[in-house]
PDB file of C-alpha atoms in Angstrom:
ATOM      1  CA  MET A   1       0.000   0.000   0.000  1.00 40.00           C
ATOM      2  CA  LYS A   2       1.398   3.395  -0.929  1.00 40.00           C
ATOM      3  CA  TRP A   3       1.270   6.957   0.248  1.00 41.00           C
ATOM      4  CA  PRO A   4      -1.149   8.177  -2.423  1.00 40.00           C
ATOM      5  CA  PHE A   5      -3.780   5.848  -1.001  1.00 39.00           C
ATOM      6  CA  TYR A   6      -3.720   7.831   2.199  1.00 40.00           C
ATOM      7  CA  HIS A   7      -3.532  11.203   0.508  1.00 38.00           C
ATOM      8  CA  ARG A   8      -7.287  11.514   0.766  1.00 36.00           C
ATOM      9  CA  PHE A   9      -6.999  11.199   4.515  1.00 40.00           C
ATOM     10  CA  LEU A  10      -4.487  14.000   4.596  1.00 39.00           C
ATOM     11  CA  GLU A  11      -6.662  16.197   2.408  1.00 38.00           C
ATOM     12  CA  ASP A  12      -9.429  15.764   4.888  1.00 39.00           C
ATOM     13  CA  SER A  13      -7.242  16.982   7.694  1.00 41.00           C
ATOM     14  CA  PHE A  14      -9.761  19.252   9.427  1.00 37.00           C
ATOM     15  CA  ASP A  15     -12.202  16.439   9.857  1.00 37.00           C
ATOM     16  CA  LEU A  16      -9.479  14.062  10.975  1.00 38.00           C
ATOM     17  CA  LYS A  17      -8.112  16.591  13.435  1.00 39.00           C
ATOM     18  CA  SER A  18     -11.456  17.016  15.108  1.00 39.00           C
ATOM     19  CA  ARG A  19     -11.916  13.231  15.277  1.00 37.00           C
ATOM     20  CA  ASP A  20      -8.427  12.925  16.657  1.00 43.00           C
ATOM     21  CA  LEU A  21      -9.106  15.443  19.399  1.00 41.00           C
ATOM     22  CA  GLN A  22     -12.333  13.694  20.240  1.00 40.00           C
ATOM     23  CA  LYS A  23     -10.512  10.394  20.406  1.00 40.00           C
ATOM     24  CA  LYS A  24      -7.788  11.780  22.649  1.00 41.00           C
ATOM     25  CA  THR A  25     -10.338  12.999  25.145  1.00 39.00           C
ATOM     26  CA  ASN A  26     -11.739   9.476  25.252  1.00 41.00           C
ATOM     27  CA  LYS A  27      -8.334   7.845  25.338  1.00 38.00           C
ATOM     28  CA  SER A  28      -7.734   7.905  29.057  1.00 37.00           C
ATOM     29  CA  GLU A  29      -8.825   4.305  29.459  1.00 35.00           C
ATOM     30  CA  PRO A  30      -7.986   2.461  26.253  1.00 35.00           C
ATOM     31  CA  ASN A  31      -6.577  -0.561  28.000  1.00 37.00           C
ATOM     32  CA  SER A  32      -8.049  -0.100  31.411  1.00 36.00           C
ATOM     33  CA  SER A  33     -10.237  -3.140  31.079  1.00 36.00           C
ATOM     34  CA  ASN A  34      -7.203  -5.317  30.553  1.00 38.00           C
ATOM     35  CA  ASN A  35      -6.024  -7.428  33.370  1.00 38.00           C
ATOM     36  CA  SER A  36      -3.544  -5.593  35.581  1.00 35.00           C
ATOM     37  CA  ARG A  37      -0.879  -8.175  34.867  1.00 37.00           C
ATOM     38  CA  ASN A  38      -1.143  -7.183  31.244  1.00 35.00           C
ATOM     39  CA  SER A  39      -0.076  -3.652  32.001  1.00 32.00           C
ATOM     40  CA  MET A  40       2.747  -2.203  29.973  1.00 31.00           C
ATOM     41  CA  ASN A  41       6.314  -3.082  30.583  1.00 32.00           C
ATOM     42  CA  ASN A  42       8.391  -0.113  29.513  1.00 31.00           C
ATOM     43  CA  ASN A  43      11.768  -1.479  30.459  1.00 32.00           C
ATOM     44  CA  ASP A  44      12.670  -2.410  26.929  1.00 31.00           C
ATOM     45  CA  SER A  45      15.176  -0.099  25.325  1.00 32.00           C
ATOM     46  CA  LEU A  46      13.405  -0.114  21.970  1.00 33.00           C
ATOM     47  CA  GLU A  47      10.572   2.326  22.072  1.00 35.00           C
ATOM     48  CA  PRO A  48       8.533   3.398  19.087  1.00 35.00           C
ATOM     49  CA  SER A  49       9.621   6.589  17.464  1.00 38.00           C
ATOM     50  CA  SER A  50       6.062   7.729  17.153  1.00 36.00           C
ATOM     51  CA  SER A  51       4.909   9.439  20.280  1.00 35.00           C
ATOM     52  CA  SER A  52       5.734  10.510  23.762  1.00 35.00           C
ATOM     53  CA  SER A  53       2.971   8.382  25.262  1.00 41.00           C
ATOM     54  CA  PRO A  54       3.698   4.819  26.382  1.00 53.00           C
ATOM     55  CA  SER A  55       3.761   2.334  23.553  1.00 65.00           C
ATOM     56  CA  GLN A  56       0.606   0.408  22.932  1.00 91.00           C
ATOM     57  CA  ARG A  57       1.073  -2.327  20.419  1.00 97.00           C
ATOM     58  CA  ILE A  58      -2.123  -4.073  21.418  1.00 98.00           C
ATOM     59  CA  THR A  59      -5.147  -1.830  21.679  1.00 97.00           C
ATOM     60  CA  LYS A  60      -8.880  -2.029  22.138  1.00 97.00           C
ATOM     61  CA  SER A  61      -9.303   1.304  20.383  1.00 96.00           C
ATOM     62  CA  ASP A  62      -9.720   2.084  16.719  1.00 97.00           C
ATOM     63  CA  ILE A  63      -6.291   2.345  15.051  1.00 97.00           C
ATOM     64  CA  ASP A  64      -5.856   5.819  13.623  1.00 95.00           C
ATOM     65  CA  VAL A  65      -3.862   5.241  10.441  1.00 96.00           C
ATOM     66  CA  ASN A  66      -3.154   8.937  10.141  1.00 96.00           C
ATOM     67  CA  ASP A  67      -1.465   8.989  13.543  1.00 95.00           C
ATOM     68  CA  VAL A  68       0.674   6.068  12.440  1.00 96.00           C
ATOM     69  CA  ILE A  69       1.630   7.821   9.198  1.00 95.00           C
ATOM     70  CA  SER A  70       2.526  10.986  11.104  1.00 95.00           C
ATOM     71  CA  SER A  71       4.818   8.980  13.353  1.00 95.00           C
ATOM     72  CA  MET A  72       6.910   7.993  10.335  1.00 97.00           C
ATOM     73  CA  VAL A  73       7.857  11.573   9.433  1.00 95.00           C
ATOM     74  CA  ASP A  74      11.632  11.846   9.593  1.00 91.00           C
ATOM     75  CA  THR A  75      12.706  15.473   9.620  1.00 93.00           C
ATOM     76  CA  GLU A  76      16.355  14.480   9.716  1.00 94.00           C
ATOM     77  CA  GLY A  77      15.985  12.529   6.489  1.00 95.00           C
ATOM     78  CA  HIS A  78      17.511   9.209   7.565  1.00 94.00           C
ATOM     79  CA  SER A  79      14.760   7.387   5.675  1.00 96.00           C
ATOM     80  CA  GLY A  80      13.780   7.657   2.047  1.00 96.00           C
ATOM     81  CA  ALA A  81      10.977   5.094   2.072  1.00 98.00           C
ATOM     82  CA  THR A  82       7.937   4.441   4.203  1.00 98.00           C
ATOM     83  CA  VAL A  83       5.731   1.389   3.762  1.00 98.00           C
ATOM     84  CA  ILE A  84       2.439   0.894   5.535  1.00 98.00           C
ATOM     85  CA  PHE A  85       0.381  -2.265   5.721  1.00 98.00           C
ATOM     86  CA  VAL A  86      -3.193  -2.107   6.942  1.00 98.00           C
ATOM     87  CA  GLY A  87      -5.032  -5.335   7.650  1.00 98.00           C
ATOM     88  CA  SER A  88      -8.808  -5.058   7.955  1.00 98.00           C
ATOM     89  CA  VAL A  89     -11.823  -7.250   8.538  1.00 97.00           C
ATOM     90  CA  ARG A  90     -13.209  -8.690   5.298  1.00 97.00           C
ATOM     91  CA  ASN A  91     -16.658 -10.116   4.706  1.00 97.00           C
ATOM     92  CA  PHE A  92     -15.635 -13.718   4.097  1.00 95.00           C
ATOM     93  CA  GLY A  93     -13.475 -16.092   6.058  1.00 93.00           C
ATOM     94  CA  MET A  94     -12.573 -19.694   6.699  1.00 88.00           C
ATOM     95  CA  ASN A  95     -16.110 -20.522   7.799  1.00 89.00           C
ATOM     96  CA  GLY A  96     -18.171 -18.624   5.238  1.00 93.00           C
ATOM     97  CA  LYS A  97     -19.688 -15.151   5.149  1.00 97.00           C
ATOM     98  CA  VAL A  98     -18.497 -12.962   7.971  1.00 97.00           C
ATOM     99  CA  LYS A  99     -20.155  -9.934   9.531  1.00 97.00           C
ATOM    100  CA  GLY A 100     -17.500  -9.146  12.125  1.00 97.00           C
ATOM    101  CA  MET A 101     -14.454 -10.431  13.930  1.00 98.00           C
ATOM    102  CA  TYR A 102     -13.471 -10.861  17.552  1.00 98.00           C
ATOM    103  CA  TYR A 103      -9.788 -10.740  18.494  1.00 98.00           C
ATOM    104  CA  GLU A 104      -8.313 -11.933  21.769  1.00 98.00           C
ATOM    105  CA  SER A 105      -4.717 -11.614  22.928  1.00 98.00           C
ATOM    106  CA  TYR A 106      -2.350 -12.479  25.717  1.00 98.00           C
ATOM    107  CA  VAL A 107      -1.555  -8.797  25.901  1.00 97.00           C
ATOM    108  CA  GLN A 108       1.710  -8.638  27.827  1.00 97.00           C
ATOM    109  CA  MET A 109       3.269 -11.528  25.927  1.00 98.00           C
ATOM    110  CA  ALA A 110       2.056 -10.086  22.615  1.00 98.00           C
ATOM    111  CA  GLU A 111       3.600  -6.716  23.495  1.00 97.00           C
ATOM    112  CA  ASN A 112       6.903  -8.429  24.281  1.00 97.00           C
ATOM    113  CA  LYS A 113       6.810 -10.453  21.071  1.00 97.00           C
ATOM    114  CA  ILE A 114       6.032  -7.424  18.906  1.00 98.00           C
ATOM    115  CA  LYS A 115       8.814  -5.440  20.586  1.00 97.00           C
ATOM    116  CA  ASN A 116      11.200  -8.228  19.701  1.00 97.00           C
ATOM    117  CA  ILE A 117       9.951  -8.324  16.093  1.00 98.00           C
ATOM    118  CA  GLU A 118      10.551  -4.563  15.840  1.00 98.00           C
ATOM    119  CA  LYS A 119      14.089  -5.046  17.130  1.00 98.00           C
ATOM    120  CA  LEU A 120      14.784  -7.856  14.650  1.00 98.00           C
ATOM    121  CA  ALA A 121      13.427  -5.801  11.732  1.00 98.00           C
ATOM    122  CA  MET A 122      15.635  -2.898  12.738  1.00 98.00           C
ATOM    123  CA  GLU A 123      18.703  -5.133  12.796  1.00 98.00           C
ATOM    124  CA  LYS A 124      17.876  -7.137   9.672  1.00 98.00           C
ATOM    125  CA  TYR A 125      16.607  -4.422   7.326  1.00 98.00           C
ATOM    126  CA  GLY A 126      18.032  -1.201   8.740  1.00 98.00           C
ATOM    127  CA  VAL A 127      14.575   0.021   9.742  1.00 98.00           C
ATOM    128  CA  LYS A 128      14.805   3.568  11.135  1.00 97.00           C
ATOM    129  CA  LYS A 129      11.268   4.077  12.379  1.00 97.00           C
ATOM    130  CA  ILE A 130       8.657   1.494  13.123  1.00 98.00           C
ATOM    131  CA  LYS A 131       5.169   1.261  14.539  1.00 98.00           C
ATOM    132  CA  ILE A 132       3.106  -1.906  14.861  1.00 98.00           C
ATOM    133  CA  VAL A 133      -0.390  -1.885  16.348  1.00 98.00           C
ATOM    134  CA  HIS A 134      -2.837  -4.783  16.561  1.00 98.00           C
ATOM    135  CA  ARG A 135      -6.411  -4.222  17.630  1.00 98.00           C
ATOM    136  CA  ILE A 136      -8.345  -6.643  19.814  1.00 98.00           C
ATOM    137  CA  GLY A 137     -11.986  -6.918  20.848  1.00 98.00           C
ATOM    138  CA  LYS A 138     -14.995  -6.893  18.563  1.00 98.00           C
ATOM    139  CA  LEU A 139     -14.386  -5.415  15.114  1.00 98.00           C
ATOM    140  CA  ALA A 140     -16.844  -4.579  12.343  1.00 98.00           C
ATOM    141  CA  LEU A 141     -16.315  -5.202   8.629  1.00 98.00           C
ATOM    142  CA  GLY A 142     -13.692  -2.813   7.286  1.00 97.00           C
ATOM    143  CA  ASN A 143     -12.221  -2.005  10.691  1.00 98.00           C
ATOM    144  CA  ASN A 144      -8.446  -2.023  10.831  1.00 98.00           C
ATOM    145  CA  SER A 145      -7.142  -5.018  12.737  1.00 98.00           C
ATOM    146  CA  VAL A 146      -3.416  -4.479  12.292  1.00 98.00           C
ATOM    147  CA  VAL A 147      -1.246  -1.640  11.076  1.00 98.00           C
ATOM    148  CA  ILE A 148       2.454  -1.935  10.343  1.00 98.00           C
ATOM    149  CA  ALA A 149       4.401   1.168   9.378  1.00 98.00           C
ATOM    150  CA  LEU A 150       8.113   1.463   8.929  1.00 98.00           C
ATOM    151  CA  SER A 151      10.706   3.549   7.214  1.00 98.00           C
ATOM    152  CA  THR A 152      14.097   2.656   5.818  1.00 98.00           C
ATOM    153  CA  PRO A 153      16.701   4.436   3.704  1.00 98.00           C
ATOM    154  CA  HIS A 154      15.677   2.458   0.580  1.00 97.00           C
ATOM    155  CA  SER A 155      12.281   1.185  -0.599  1.00 98.00           C
ATOM    156  CA  LYS A 156      13.403  -2.382  -1.296  1.00 98.00           C
ATOM    157  CA  ASP A 157      14.230  -2.956   2.361  1.00 98.00           C
ATOM    158  CA  ALA A 158      11.008  -1.284   3.484  1.00 98.00           C
ATOM    159  CA  PHE A 159       8.833  -3.701   1.478  1.00 98.00           C
ATOM    160  CA  LYS A 160      10.891  -6.704   2.579  1.00 98.00           C
ATOM    161  CA  ALA A 161      10.751  -5.651   6.223  1.00 98.00           C
ATOM    162  CA  CYS A 162       6.992  -5.181   6.102  1.00 98.00           C
ATOM    163  CA  ARG A 163       6.436  -8.695   4.729  1.00 98.00           C
ATOM    164  CA  TYR A 164       8.855 -10.100   7.282  1.00 98.00           C
ATOM    165  CA  ILE A 165       7.045  -8.395  10.159  1.00 98.00           C
ATOM    166  CA  LEU A 166       3.594  -9.535   9.052  1.00 98.00           C
ATOM    167  CA  ALA A 167       4.823 -13.131   8.736  1.00 98.00           C
ATOM    168  CA  LYS A 168       6.413 -12.957  12.197  1.00 98.00           C
ATOM    169  CA  ILE A 169       3.209 -11.593  13.727  1.00 98.00           C
ATOM    170  CA  LYS A 170       1.249 -14.489  12.252  1.00 97.00           C
ATOM    171  CA  GLN A 171       3.825 -17.010  13.494  1.00 97.00           C
ATOM    172  CA  GLU A 172       4.696 -15.748  16.963  1.00 97.00           C
ATOM    173  CA  VAL A 173       2.306 -13.232  18.509  1.00 98.00           C
ATOM    174  CA  PRO A 174      -0.362 -14.711  20.795  1.00 98.00           C
ATOM    175  CA  ILE A 175      -3.505 -13.340  19.162  1.00 98.00           C
ATOM    176  CA  TRP A 176      -6.584 -15.345  18.247  1.00 98.00           C
ATOM    177  CA  LYS A 177      -9.546 -14.428  16.087  1.00 97.00           C
ATOM    178  CA  LYS A 178     -13.094 -15.612  16.034  1.00 97.00           C
ATOM    179  CA  GLU A 179     -15.286 -15.106  12.993  1.00 97.00           C
ATOM    180  CA  ILE A 180     -18.743 -13.712  13.699  1.00 97.00           C
ATOM    181  CA  LEU A 181     -20.657 -15.314  10.880  1.00 97.00           C
ATOM    182  CA  SER A 182     -23.560 -13.853   8.911  1.00 96.00           C
ATOM    183  CA  LYS A 183     -25.662 -16.923   9.674  1.00 94.00           C
ATOM    184  CA  GLY A 184     -25.413 -16.141  13.370  1.00 92.00           C
ATOM    185  CA  ASP A 185     -22.834 -18.415  14.931  1.00 95.00           C
ATOM    186  CA  GLU A 186     -19.231 -17.703  15.832  1.00 97.00           C
ATOM    187  CA  LYS A 187     -16.183 -19.829  15.073  1.00 96.00           C
ATOM    188  CA  TRP A 188     -12.561 -19.576  16.109  1.00 96.00           C
ATOM    189  CA  VAL A 189     -10.217 -19.551  13.158  1.00 96.00           C
ATOM    190  CA  ASP A 190      -7.917 -22.551  12.851  1.00 92.00           C
ATOM    191  CA  GLY A 191      -4.538 -21.096  13.526  1.00 94.00           C
ATOM    192  CA  LYS A 192      -0.911 -22.071  13.490  1.00 95.00           C
ATOM    193  CA  SER A 193       1.012 -23.399  16.419  1.00 96.00           C
ATOM    194  CA  ILE A 194       3.174 -20.652  17.911  1.00 96.00           C
ATOM    195  CA  LYS A 195       6.589 -20.842  16.341  1.00 92.00           C
ATOM    196  CA  THR A 196       9.426 -21.037  18.795  1.00 85.00           C
ATOM    197  CA  ASN A 197      12.949 -20.155  17.868  1.00 69.00           C
TER     198      ASN A 197
ATOM    199  CA  MET B   1      -0.167 -32.382  65.117  1.00 58.00           C
ATOM    200  CA  THR B   2       0.189 -32.522  61.334  1.00 62.00           C
ATOM    201  CA  THR B   3       2.814 -30.493  59.527  1.00 67.00           C
ATOM    202  CA  GLN B   4       1.507 -28.639  56.497  1.00 74.00           C
ATOM    203  CA  MET B   5       3.449 -29.026  53.271  1.00 77.00           C
ATOM    204  CA  PRO B   6       4.589 -25.658  51.936  1.00 84.00           C
ATOM    205  CA  LYS B   7       2.559 -24.487  48.978  1.00 95.00           C
ATOM    206  CA  ILE B   8       2.991 -22.120  46.087  1.00 97.00           C
ATOM    207  CA  ARG B   9       0.329 -20.313  44.111  1.00 98.00           C
ATOM    208  CA  VAL B  10       0.509 -19.984  40.359  1.00 98.00           C
ATOM    209  CA  THR B  11      -1.876 -18.290  37.964  1.00 98.00           C
ATOM    210  CA  VAL B  12      -3.016 -20.371  35.022  1.00 98.00           C
ATOM    211  CA  LEU B  13      -4.448 -18.620  31.965  1.00 98.00           C
ATOM    212  CA  TYR B  14      -6.591 -20.204  29.250  1.00 98.00           C
ATOM    213  CA  PHE B  15      -6.944 -18.501  25.885  1.00 98.00           C
ATOM    214  CA  ALA B  16      -9.344 -18.593  22.933  1.00 97.00           C
ATOM    215  CA  PHE B  17     -11.049 -21.966  22.427  1.00 94.00           C
ATOM    216  CA  ILE B  18      -9.282 -23.413  25.467  1.00 97.00           C
ATOM    217  CA  HIS B  19     -11.292 -21.195  27.813  1.00 96.00           C
ATOM    218  CA  GLU B  20     -14.436 -22.423  26.134  1.00 94.00           C
ATOM    219  CA  THR B  21     -13.418 -25.878  27.346  1.00 95.00           C
ATOM    220  CA  THR B  22     -12.369 -24.834  30.834  1.00 97.00           C
ATOM    221  CA  ARG B  23     -15.275 -22.353  31.191  1.00 97.00           C
ATOM    222  CA  LYS B  24     -12.840 -19.927  32.768  1.00 97.00           C
ATOM    223  CA  LYS B  25     -10.105 -17.644  31.496  1.00 97.00           C
ATOM    224  CA  GLU B  26      -7.870 -17.927  34.514  1.00 98.00           C
ATOM    225  CA  GLU B  27      -7.500 -19.506  37.884  1.00 98.00           C
ATOM    226  CA  ILE B  28      -5.101 -19.588  40.792  1.00 98.00           C
ATOM    227  CA  MET B  29      -3.749 -23.041  41.572  1.00 98.00           C
ATOM    228  CA  GLU B  30      -2.200 -23.987  44.861  1.00 97.00           C
ATOM    229  CA  LEU B  31       0.608 -26.500  44.354  1.00 98.00           C
ATOM    230  CA  SER B  32       3.273 -28.150  46.430  1.00 97.00           C
ATOM    231  CA  THR B  33       6.596 -26.322  46.302  1.00 95.00           C
ATOM    232  CA  ASN B  34       8.359 -28.799  44.079  1.00 95.00           C
ATOM    233  CA  THR B  35       5.784 -29.034  41.305  1.00 98.00           C
ATOM    234  CA  SER B  36       7.267 -29.142  37.821  1.00 98.00           C
ATOM    235  CA  ILE B  37       5.772 -27.701  34.642  1.00 98.00           C
ATOM    236  CA  LYS B  38       5.099 -31.244  33.451  1.00 98.00           C
ATOM    237  CA  GLU B  39       3.239 -32.078  36.669  1.00 98.00           C
ATOM    238  CA  LEU B  40       1.140 -28.928  36.475  1.00 98.00           C
ATOM    239  CA  ILE B  41       0.126 -29.756  32.907  1.00 98.00           C
ATOM    240  CA  SER B  42      -0.857 -33.225  34.064  1.00 98.00           C
ATOM    241  CA  ILE B  43      -3.016 -31.708  36.837  1.00 98.00           C
ATOM    242  CA  ILE B  44      -4.685 -29.381  34.328  1.00 98.00           C
ATOM    243  CA  LEU B  45      -5.394 -32.212  31.878  1.00 98.00           C
ATOM    244  CA  THR B  46      -6.898 -34.309  34.643  1.00 98.00           C
ATOM    245  CA  ARG B  47      -9.141 -31.438  35.638  1.00 98.00           C
ATOM    246  CA  TYR B  48     -10.089 -30.544  32.038  1.00 98.00           C
ATOM    247  CA  PRO B  49      -9.662 -33.719  29.952  1.00 97.00           C
ATOM    248  CA  ASN B  50     -11.200 -32.107  26.850  1.00 97.00           C
ATOM    249  CA  ILE B  51      -8.101 -29.959  26.466  1.00 97.00           C
ATOM    250  CA  LYS B  52      -6.438 -33.118  25.156  1.00 96.00           C
ATOM    251  CA  ASN B  53      -8.587 -32.756  22.015  1.00 95.00           C
ATOM    252  CA  ILE B  54      -6.924 -29.452  21.136  1.00 95.00           C
ATOM    253  CA  LYS B  55      -3.768 -29.916  19.114  1.00 94.00           C
ATOM    254  CA  ASN B  56      -0.554 -27.922  19.149  1.00 96.00           C
ATOM    255  CA  ILE B  57      -1.028 -26.127  22.432  1.00 97.00           C
ATOM    256  CA  LYS B  58       2.056 -24.251  23.612  1.00 98.00           C
ATOM    257  CA  ILE B  59       2.824 -23.507  27.233  1.00 98.00           C
ATOM    258  CA  SER B  60       4.343 -20.290  28.489  1.00 98.00           C
ATOM    259  CA  VAL B  61       5.686 -19.475  31.918  1.00 98.00           C
ATOM    260  CA  ASN B  62       6.053 -15.772  32.623  1.00 98.00           C
ATOM    261  CA  TYR B  63       5.617 -14.993  28.900  1.00 97.00           C
ATOM    262  CA  ARG B  64       8.272 -17.432  27.689  1.00 97.00           C
ATOM    263  CA  ILE B  65       7.416 -20.594  25.773  1.00 97.00           C
ATOM    264  CA  VAL B  66       8.528 -23.710  27.616  1.00 98.00           C
ATOM    265  CA  ASN B  67       8.463 -27.417  26.899  1.00 97.00           C
ATOM    266  CA  SER B  68       5.309 -28.983  28.314  1.00 96.00           C
ATOM    267  CA  ASN B  69       7.411 -31.938  29.487  1.00 97.00           C
ATOM    268  CA  SER B  70       9.842 -29.716  31.300  1.00 98.00           C
ATOM    269  CA  THR B  71      10.841 -30.842  34.768  1.00 98.00           C
ATOM    270  CA  SER B  72      11.683 -27.262  35.744  1.00 98.00           C
ATOM    271  CA  ILE B  73      10.132 -26.400  39.072  1.00 98.00           C
ATOM    272  CA  LEU B  74       7.493 -23.700  39.240  1.00 98.00           C
ATOM    273  CA  LYS B  75       7.858 -20.793  41.651  1.00 98.00           C
ATOM    274  CA  ASN B  76       5.342 -18.891  43.686  1.00 98.00           C
ATOM    275  CA  ASP B  77       3.494 -16.260  41.595  1.00 98.00           C
ATOM    276  CA  ASP B  78       4.506 -17.795  38.264  1.00 98.00           C
ATOM    277  CA  GLU B  79       2.085 -17.128  35.438  1.00 98.00           C
ATOM    278  CA  VAL B  80       1.442 -20.144  33.245  1.00 98.00           C
ATOM    279  CA  ALA B  81      -0.564 -19.868  30.028  1.00 98.00           C
ATOM    280  CA  LEU B  82      -2.035 -22.445  27.674  1.00 98.00           C
ATOM    281  CA  LEU B  83      -1.769 -21.049  24.159  1.00 98.00           C
ATOM    282  CA  PRO B  84      -3.683 -22.727  21.331  1.00 98.00           C
ATOM    283  CA  PRO B  85      -2.638 -22.161  17.680  1.00 98.00           C
ATOM    284  CA  ILE B  86      -2.660 -18.446  16.878  1.00 98.00           C
ATOM    285  CA  SER B  87      -4.427 -16.518  14.119  1.00 97.00           C
ATOM    286  CA  GLY B  88      -3.490 -12.856  14.435  1.00 95.00           C
ATOM    287  CA  GLY B  89      -2.345 -10.478  11.733  1.00 91.00           C
TER     288      GLY B  89
END
């Protein structure tokens, strides 16, 4: 997915800004319903380059793609390429027609795993800035479930890194999804056994 | 007078379709001090035999994947999780 796709979001900046402000006023408790043991561990040296607030790689809130794009801006010019992947809920799945999706996660372990994936991508592909967010809870069709954004000096590495990260998320991060089917029932998606290194 | 064996308490977490089998997402288990990971798994499978029908479950202790046959001894306040195959992304 390329920048021009999101240009329309940028053009609509006034509307987005007001939504953003509204969201921030409601943001005081985005993860408050999580178990206390799933609270953030900020001891890791690798922090996202995106914001001054504590990192939140797993969220119950809507993922604001524009915020993620903004976090990739590199005023010092170390990066020449930014790639963004947005995964969203589609209307068909492994069990037929889908009207929504429910995601569950082992939040603290998922945070740790994603942090480690970020670190590996930085080492392997020379990633300069990176932000990975996965949403959990009940999602409607079209909602963003996962956003990966990263920047590198050259585009080739950016595309490779993005694919690498998505594959690692699917292999290692403890997240499960349940399809909410159009015919009324709900079914967990057959997944893959967590890959251990 | 009977002497009480020392005990430890560990939290056990069940995710996704596993908690639909156990009917609970977590529980605190009181174990004797020298209980291994392997022994805890055996206790869990005795309590919830239907878990045996779920393939490829991984076990984590304090967020790290461990071997389910490990004879490592659990400590007080350890957090053990049963992780079925994942489907994020």
